[in-house]
Coordinates of C-alpha atoms in Angstrom, one line a residue:
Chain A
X1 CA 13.7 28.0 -2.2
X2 CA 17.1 27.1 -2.6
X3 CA 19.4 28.3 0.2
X4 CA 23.3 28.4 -0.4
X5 CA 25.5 28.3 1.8
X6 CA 29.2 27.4 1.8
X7 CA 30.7 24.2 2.9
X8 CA 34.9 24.7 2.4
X9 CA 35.0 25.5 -1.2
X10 CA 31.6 24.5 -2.2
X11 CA 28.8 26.7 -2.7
X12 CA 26.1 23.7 -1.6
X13 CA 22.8 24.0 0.8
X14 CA 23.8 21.3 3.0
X15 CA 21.6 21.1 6.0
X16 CA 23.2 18.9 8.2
X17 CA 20.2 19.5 11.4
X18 CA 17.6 18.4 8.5
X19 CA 19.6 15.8 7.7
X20 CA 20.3 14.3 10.4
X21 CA 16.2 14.5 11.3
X22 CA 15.4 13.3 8.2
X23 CA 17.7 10.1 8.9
X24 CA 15.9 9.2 12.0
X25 CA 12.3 9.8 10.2
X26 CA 13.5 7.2 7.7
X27 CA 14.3 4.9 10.1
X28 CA 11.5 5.3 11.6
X29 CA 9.8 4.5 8.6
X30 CA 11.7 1.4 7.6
X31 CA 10.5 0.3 11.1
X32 CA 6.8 1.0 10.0
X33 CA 7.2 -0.5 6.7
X34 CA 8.5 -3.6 8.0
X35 CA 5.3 -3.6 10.4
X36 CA 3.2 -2.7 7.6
X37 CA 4.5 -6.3 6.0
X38 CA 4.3 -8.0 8.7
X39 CA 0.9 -7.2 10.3
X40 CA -0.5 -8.0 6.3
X41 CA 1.5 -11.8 6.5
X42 CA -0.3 -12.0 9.7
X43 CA -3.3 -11.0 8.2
X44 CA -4.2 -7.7 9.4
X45 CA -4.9 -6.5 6.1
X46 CA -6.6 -8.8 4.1
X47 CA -6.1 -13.0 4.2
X48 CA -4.7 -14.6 7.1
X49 CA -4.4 -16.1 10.4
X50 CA -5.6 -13.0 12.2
X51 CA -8.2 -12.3 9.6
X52 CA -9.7 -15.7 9.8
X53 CA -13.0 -15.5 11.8
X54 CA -15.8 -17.6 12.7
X55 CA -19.1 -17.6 14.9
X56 CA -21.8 -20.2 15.7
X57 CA -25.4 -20.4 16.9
X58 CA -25.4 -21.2 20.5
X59 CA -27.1 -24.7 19.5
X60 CA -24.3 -25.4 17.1
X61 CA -26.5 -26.1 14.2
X62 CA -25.0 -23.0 12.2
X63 CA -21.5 -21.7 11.9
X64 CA -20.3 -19.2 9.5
X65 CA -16.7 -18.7 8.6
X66 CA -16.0 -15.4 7.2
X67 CA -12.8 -12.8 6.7
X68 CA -12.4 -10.2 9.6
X69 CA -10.3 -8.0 7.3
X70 CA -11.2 -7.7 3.7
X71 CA -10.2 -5.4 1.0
X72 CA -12.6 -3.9 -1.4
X73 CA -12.8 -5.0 -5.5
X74 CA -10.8 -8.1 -4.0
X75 CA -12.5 -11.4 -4.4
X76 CA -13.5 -13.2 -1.0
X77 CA -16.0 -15.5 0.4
X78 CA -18.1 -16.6 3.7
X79 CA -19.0 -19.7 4.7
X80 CA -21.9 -21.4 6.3
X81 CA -22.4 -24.5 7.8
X82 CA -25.6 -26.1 8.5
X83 CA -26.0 -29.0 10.5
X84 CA -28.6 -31.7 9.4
X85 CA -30.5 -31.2 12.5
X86 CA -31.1 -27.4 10.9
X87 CA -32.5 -28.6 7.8
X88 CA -35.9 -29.1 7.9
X89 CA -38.3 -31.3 5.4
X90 CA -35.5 -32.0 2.8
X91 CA -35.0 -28.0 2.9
X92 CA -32.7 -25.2 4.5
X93 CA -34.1 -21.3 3.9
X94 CA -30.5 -18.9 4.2
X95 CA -31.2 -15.3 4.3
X96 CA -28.2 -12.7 4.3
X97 CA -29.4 -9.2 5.5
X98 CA -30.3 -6.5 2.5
X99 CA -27.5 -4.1 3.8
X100 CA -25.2 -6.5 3.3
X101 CA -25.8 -7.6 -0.1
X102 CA -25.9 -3.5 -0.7
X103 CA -22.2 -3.2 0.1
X104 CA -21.1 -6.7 -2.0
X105 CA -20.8 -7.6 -5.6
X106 CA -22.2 -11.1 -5.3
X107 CA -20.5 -13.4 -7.8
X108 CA -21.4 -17.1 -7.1
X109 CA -23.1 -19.5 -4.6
X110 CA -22.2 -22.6 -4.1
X111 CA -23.8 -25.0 -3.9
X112 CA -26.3 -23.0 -6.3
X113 CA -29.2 -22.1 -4.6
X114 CA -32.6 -24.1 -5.8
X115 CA -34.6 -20.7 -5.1
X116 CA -34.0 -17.3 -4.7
X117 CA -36.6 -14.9 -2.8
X118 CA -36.7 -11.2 -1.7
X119 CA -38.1 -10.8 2.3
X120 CA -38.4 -8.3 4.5
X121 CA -34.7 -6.1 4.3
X122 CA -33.0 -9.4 3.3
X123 CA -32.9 -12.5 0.7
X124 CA -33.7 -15.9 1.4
X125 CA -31.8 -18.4 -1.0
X126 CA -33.3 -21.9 -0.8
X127 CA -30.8 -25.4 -0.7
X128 CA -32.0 -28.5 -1.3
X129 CA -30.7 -31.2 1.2
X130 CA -29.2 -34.1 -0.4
X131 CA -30.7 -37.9 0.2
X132 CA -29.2 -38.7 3.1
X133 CA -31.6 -36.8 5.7
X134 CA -28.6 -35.8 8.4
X135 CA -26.0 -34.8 6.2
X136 CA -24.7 -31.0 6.6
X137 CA -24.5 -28.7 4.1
X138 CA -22.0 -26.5 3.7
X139 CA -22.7 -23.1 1.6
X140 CA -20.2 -20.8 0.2
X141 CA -21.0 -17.1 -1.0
X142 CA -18.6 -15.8 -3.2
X143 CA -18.3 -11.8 -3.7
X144 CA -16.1 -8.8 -3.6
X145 CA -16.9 -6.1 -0.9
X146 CA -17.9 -2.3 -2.6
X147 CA -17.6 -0.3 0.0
X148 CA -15.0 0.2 2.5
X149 CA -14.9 1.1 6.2
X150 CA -16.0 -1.2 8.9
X151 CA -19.4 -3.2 8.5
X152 CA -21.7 -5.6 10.2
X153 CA -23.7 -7.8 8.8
X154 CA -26.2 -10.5 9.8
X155 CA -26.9 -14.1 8.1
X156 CA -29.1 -16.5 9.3
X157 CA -32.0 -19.1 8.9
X158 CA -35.6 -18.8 8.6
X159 CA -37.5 -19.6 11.8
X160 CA -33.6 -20.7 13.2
X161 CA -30.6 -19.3 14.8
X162 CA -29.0 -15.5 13.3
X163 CA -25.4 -14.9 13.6
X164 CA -24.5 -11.5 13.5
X165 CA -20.5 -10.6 12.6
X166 CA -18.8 -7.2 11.6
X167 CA -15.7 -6.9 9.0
X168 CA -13.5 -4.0 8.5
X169 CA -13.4 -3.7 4.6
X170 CA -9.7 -1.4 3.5
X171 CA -10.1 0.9 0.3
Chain B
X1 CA -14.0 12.8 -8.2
X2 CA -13.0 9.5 -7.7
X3 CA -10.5 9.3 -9.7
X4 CA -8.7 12.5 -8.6
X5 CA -9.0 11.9 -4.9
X6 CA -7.4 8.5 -5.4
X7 CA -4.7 10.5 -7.6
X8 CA -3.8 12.3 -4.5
X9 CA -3.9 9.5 -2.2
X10 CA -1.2 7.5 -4.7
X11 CA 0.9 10.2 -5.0
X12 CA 0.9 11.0 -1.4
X13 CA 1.7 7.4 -0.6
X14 CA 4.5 7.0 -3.4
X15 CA 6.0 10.2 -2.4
X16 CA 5.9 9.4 1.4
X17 CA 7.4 6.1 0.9
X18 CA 10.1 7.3 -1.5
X19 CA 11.5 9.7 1.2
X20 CA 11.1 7.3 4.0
X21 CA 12.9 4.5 1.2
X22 CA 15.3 7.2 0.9
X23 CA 16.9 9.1 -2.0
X24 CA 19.7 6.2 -3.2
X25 CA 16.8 3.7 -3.4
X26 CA 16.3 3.7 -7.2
X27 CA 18.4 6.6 -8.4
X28 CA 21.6 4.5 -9.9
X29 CA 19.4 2.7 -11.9
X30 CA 20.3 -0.7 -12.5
X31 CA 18.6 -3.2 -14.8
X32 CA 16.8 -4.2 -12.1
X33 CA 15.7 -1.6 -10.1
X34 CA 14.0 -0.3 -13.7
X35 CA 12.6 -3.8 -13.4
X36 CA 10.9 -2.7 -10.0
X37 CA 9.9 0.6 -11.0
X38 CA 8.4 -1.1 -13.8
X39 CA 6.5 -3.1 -11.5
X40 CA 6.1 -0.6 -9.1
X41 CA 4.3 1.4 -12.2
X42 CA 1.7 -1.9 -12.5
X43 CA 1.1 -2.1 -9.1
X44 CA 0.0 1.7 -8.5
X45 CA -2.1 1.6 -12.3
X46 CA -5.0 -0.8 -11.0
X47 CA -5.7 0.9 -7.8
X48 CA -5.6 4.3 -9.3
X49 CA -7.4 3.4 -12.6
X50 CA -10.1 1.4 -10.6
X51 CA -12.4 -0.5 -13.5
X52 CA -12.6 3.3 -15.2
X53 CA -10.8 2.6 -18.5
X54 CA -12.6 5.7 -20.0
X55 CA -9.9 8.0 -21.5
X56 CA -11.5 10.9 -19.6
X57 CA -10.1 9.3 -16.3
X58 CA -6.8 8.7 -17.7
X59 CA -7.0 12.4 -18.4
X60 CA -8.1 13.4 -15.3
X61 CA -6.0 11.4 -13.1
X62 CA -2.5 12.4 -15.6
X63 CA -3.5 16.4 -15.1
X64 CA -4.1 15.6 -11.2
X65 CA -0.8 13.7 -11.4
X66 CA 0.9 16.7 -12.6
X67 CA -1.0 19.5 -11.3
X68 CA -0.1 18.2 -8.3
X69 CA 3.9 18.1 -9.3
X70 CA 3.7 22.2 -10.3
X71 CA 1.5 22.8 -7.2
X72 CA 4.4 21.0 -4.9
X73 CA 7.2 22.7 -6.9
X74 CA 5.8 26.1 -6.8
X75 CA 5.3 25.7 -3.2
X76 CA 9.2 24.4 -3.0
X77 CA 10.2 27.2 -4.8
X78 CA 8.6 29.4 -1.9
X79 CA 9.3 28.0 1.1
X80 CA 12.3 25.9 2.4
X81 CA 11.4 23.6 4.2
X82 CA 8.6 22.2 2.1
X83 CA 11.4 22.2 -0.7
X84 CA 13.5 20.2 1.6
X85 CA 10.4 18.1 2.5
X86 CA 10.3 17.1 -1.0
X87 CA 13.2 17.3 -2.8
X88 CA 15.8 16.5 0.5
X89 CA 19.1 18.4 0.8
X90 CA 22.8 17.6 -0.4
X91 CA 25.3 15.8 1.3
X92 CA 29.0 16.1 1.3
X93 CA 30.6 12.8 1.6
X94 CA 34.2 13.7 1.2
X95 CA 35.1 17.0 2.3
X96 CA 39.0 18.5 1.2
X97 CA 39.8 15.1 0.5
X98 CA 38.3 13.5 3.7
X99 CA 36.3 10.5 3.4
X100 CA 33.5 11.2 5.6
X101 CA 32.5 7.4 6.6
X102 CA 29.4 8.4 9.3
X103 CA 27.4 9.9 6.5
X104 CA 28.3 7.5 3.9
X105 CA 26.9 5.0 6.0
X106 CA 23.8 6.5 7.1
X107 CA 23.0 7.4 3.4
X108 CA 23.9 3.5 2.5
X109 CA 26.8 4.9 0.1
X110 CA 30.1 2.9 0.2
X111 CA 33.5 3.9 -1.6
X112 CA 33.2 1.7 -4.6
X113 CA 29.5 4.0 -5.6
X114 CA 31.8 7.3 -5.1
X115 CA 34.7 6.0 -6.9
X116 CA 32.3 4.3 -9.8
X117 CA 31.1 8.5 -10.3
X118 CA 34.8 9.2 -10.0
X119 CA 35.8 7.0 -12.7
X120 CA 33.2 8.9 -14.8
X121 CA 35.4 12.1 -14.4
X122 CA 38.1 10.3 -15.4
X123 CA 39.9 10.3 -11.9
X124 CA 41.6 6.4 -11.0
X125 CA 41.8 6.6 -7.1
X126 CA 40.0 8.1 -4.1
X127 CA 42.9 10.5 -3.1
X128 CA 42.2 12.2 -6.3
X129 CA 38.6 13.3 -5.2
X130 CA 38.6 16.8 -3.5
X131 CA 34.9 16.8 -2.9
X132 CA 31.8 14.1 -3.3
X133 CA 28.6 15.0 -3.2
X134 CA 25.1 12.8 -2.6
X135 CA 23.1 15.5 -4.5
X136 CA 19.3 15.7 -3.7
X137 CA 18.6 13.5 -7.0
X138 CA 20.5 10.7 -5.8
X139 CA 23.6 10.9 -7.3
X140 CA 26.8 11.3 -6.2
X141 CA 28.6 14.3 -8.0
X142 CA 32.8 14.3 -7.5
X143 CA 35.2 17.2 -7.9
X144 CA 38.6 16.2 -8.7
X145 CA 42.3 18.0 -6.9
X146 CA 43.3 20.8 -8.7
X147 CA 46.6 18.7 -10.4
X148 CA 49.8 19.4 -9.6

């Protein structure tokens, strides 16, 4: 609806009140953009220092890095470490829960898993340790979320320590 | 489904942070604001598009697109303030010859923009300009002094 009204010799809807509204909204904005930016540089919204998240077994034997703040279709990855005093004739059993693995597009393990078995509500991939009996292993699941919102999740070994960890997953 | 709710969440989102940018942001285009828009185009394709490169979702999310364009016009043409909402209002910058700084700063127009339209009427210096207006697409409209 176009209202005219008359400013001098012009016939022009100028709305000076709206205006002037409209001028502090967008400053208000600029402010929220800029916060927008710089909450995603720290992280808030995907990679970064505030996104960056890790928890451990009381023991210490297992520690799983992981992404607090994750955004779905976007390629991202957890991290577990296994001490050598988890691993357990030559061999380490990782399971990740089933809901989990429901909500992610797994794309690659490394190192790749010797074996690969369904359990109870979860799958258990099998590493081989390497020759030297105490040496760690580090494993690395590679993935992209599928479904947004926020989400916990559990990972852990067989007959050994479960971490559980949440993530909040943006559309 | 998918692809029309996330048509309306784009458009939403662009439209929101086009008014908030404000209405000289990419109006005078330049080479490279059509650069940014450009980019800005890339940018909104892959979230809206998803992995759906069926043509049936490019048709679905176009008609949403523009549906939604009608729906908002029709809806401007109705009611004011939702026409305001979306399309802002004019601004007079120089009134009867007066250079009205206050609102040329708050809109981020300086002289040089309102004498660059000026030149376009063919007028060579501000006292010429009677009235400028920052019109509600962006750009600046001038009315020369009667002569004499």
């Amino acid at each position: 609806m176009a209202d005219v009204g008359r400013t001098g010799d012009l016939e022009i809807g100028q709305a000076l009140d709206f205006q002037r509204r409209q001028w502090f909204i967008q400053r208000v904005g600029w402010v929220a953009m800029a916060l927008v930016i710089l909450s995603a540089l720290a992280g808030l919204m995907g990679a970064g220092p505030l996104s960056h998240a890790s928890v451990g077994s009381p023991e210490g034997d297992l520690r799983l890095m992981y992404p607090r703040f994750d955004r779905r279709h976007a390629p991202t990855e957890v991290r577990l470490e296994i001490a050598g005093d988890a691993i357990r004739e030559g061999e380490v059993q990782v399971w990740l829960d089933q809901a989990f693995l429901d909500r992610i597009e797994l794309e690659q393990i490394i190192p790749e898993p010797e074996e690969v078995f369904t359990g109870p509500d979860r799958e258990v991939y099998v590493f081989r340790a390497g020759s030297d009996p105490g040496q760690p292993i580090d494993v690395t699941f590679q993935f992209q979320q599928d479904a947004f919102g926020v989400h916990s999740a559990r990972v852990g070994l067989v007959d050994g320590p479960q971490l559980a960890f949440w993530q909040v997953v943006y559309p | 489904m998918d692809s029309i709710v996330r048509a309306v969440v784009v458009y939403a989102v662009l439209l929101l942070l086009f008014r908030i940018a404000g209405k000289r942001s990419l109006a005078e285009i330049t080479t490279f604001d059509f650069v940014l828009l450009l980019i800005i185009a890339e940018a909104t394709q892959q979230a809206m598009i998803d992995n759906d490169n069926s043509m049936t979702n490019a048709f679905l999310v176009i008609t949403t697109l523009l549906g939604l364009d009608v729906g908002l016009s029709v809806l401007g043409q109705r009611s004011r303030i939702v026409d305001r909402l979306i399309n802002d209002v004019p601004l007079v910058l120089v009134e009867d010859g007066r250079v009205l700084k206050d609102r040329m700063t708050k809109s981020r127009v300086d002289e040089t923009d309102i004498l660059q339209s000026a030149r376009q009427e063919g007028l060579e210096r501000m006292d010429q300009v009677k009235y400028a207006v920052l019109e509600r697409s962006g750009g600046i409209s001038i009315i020369p002094k009667e002569a004499g």
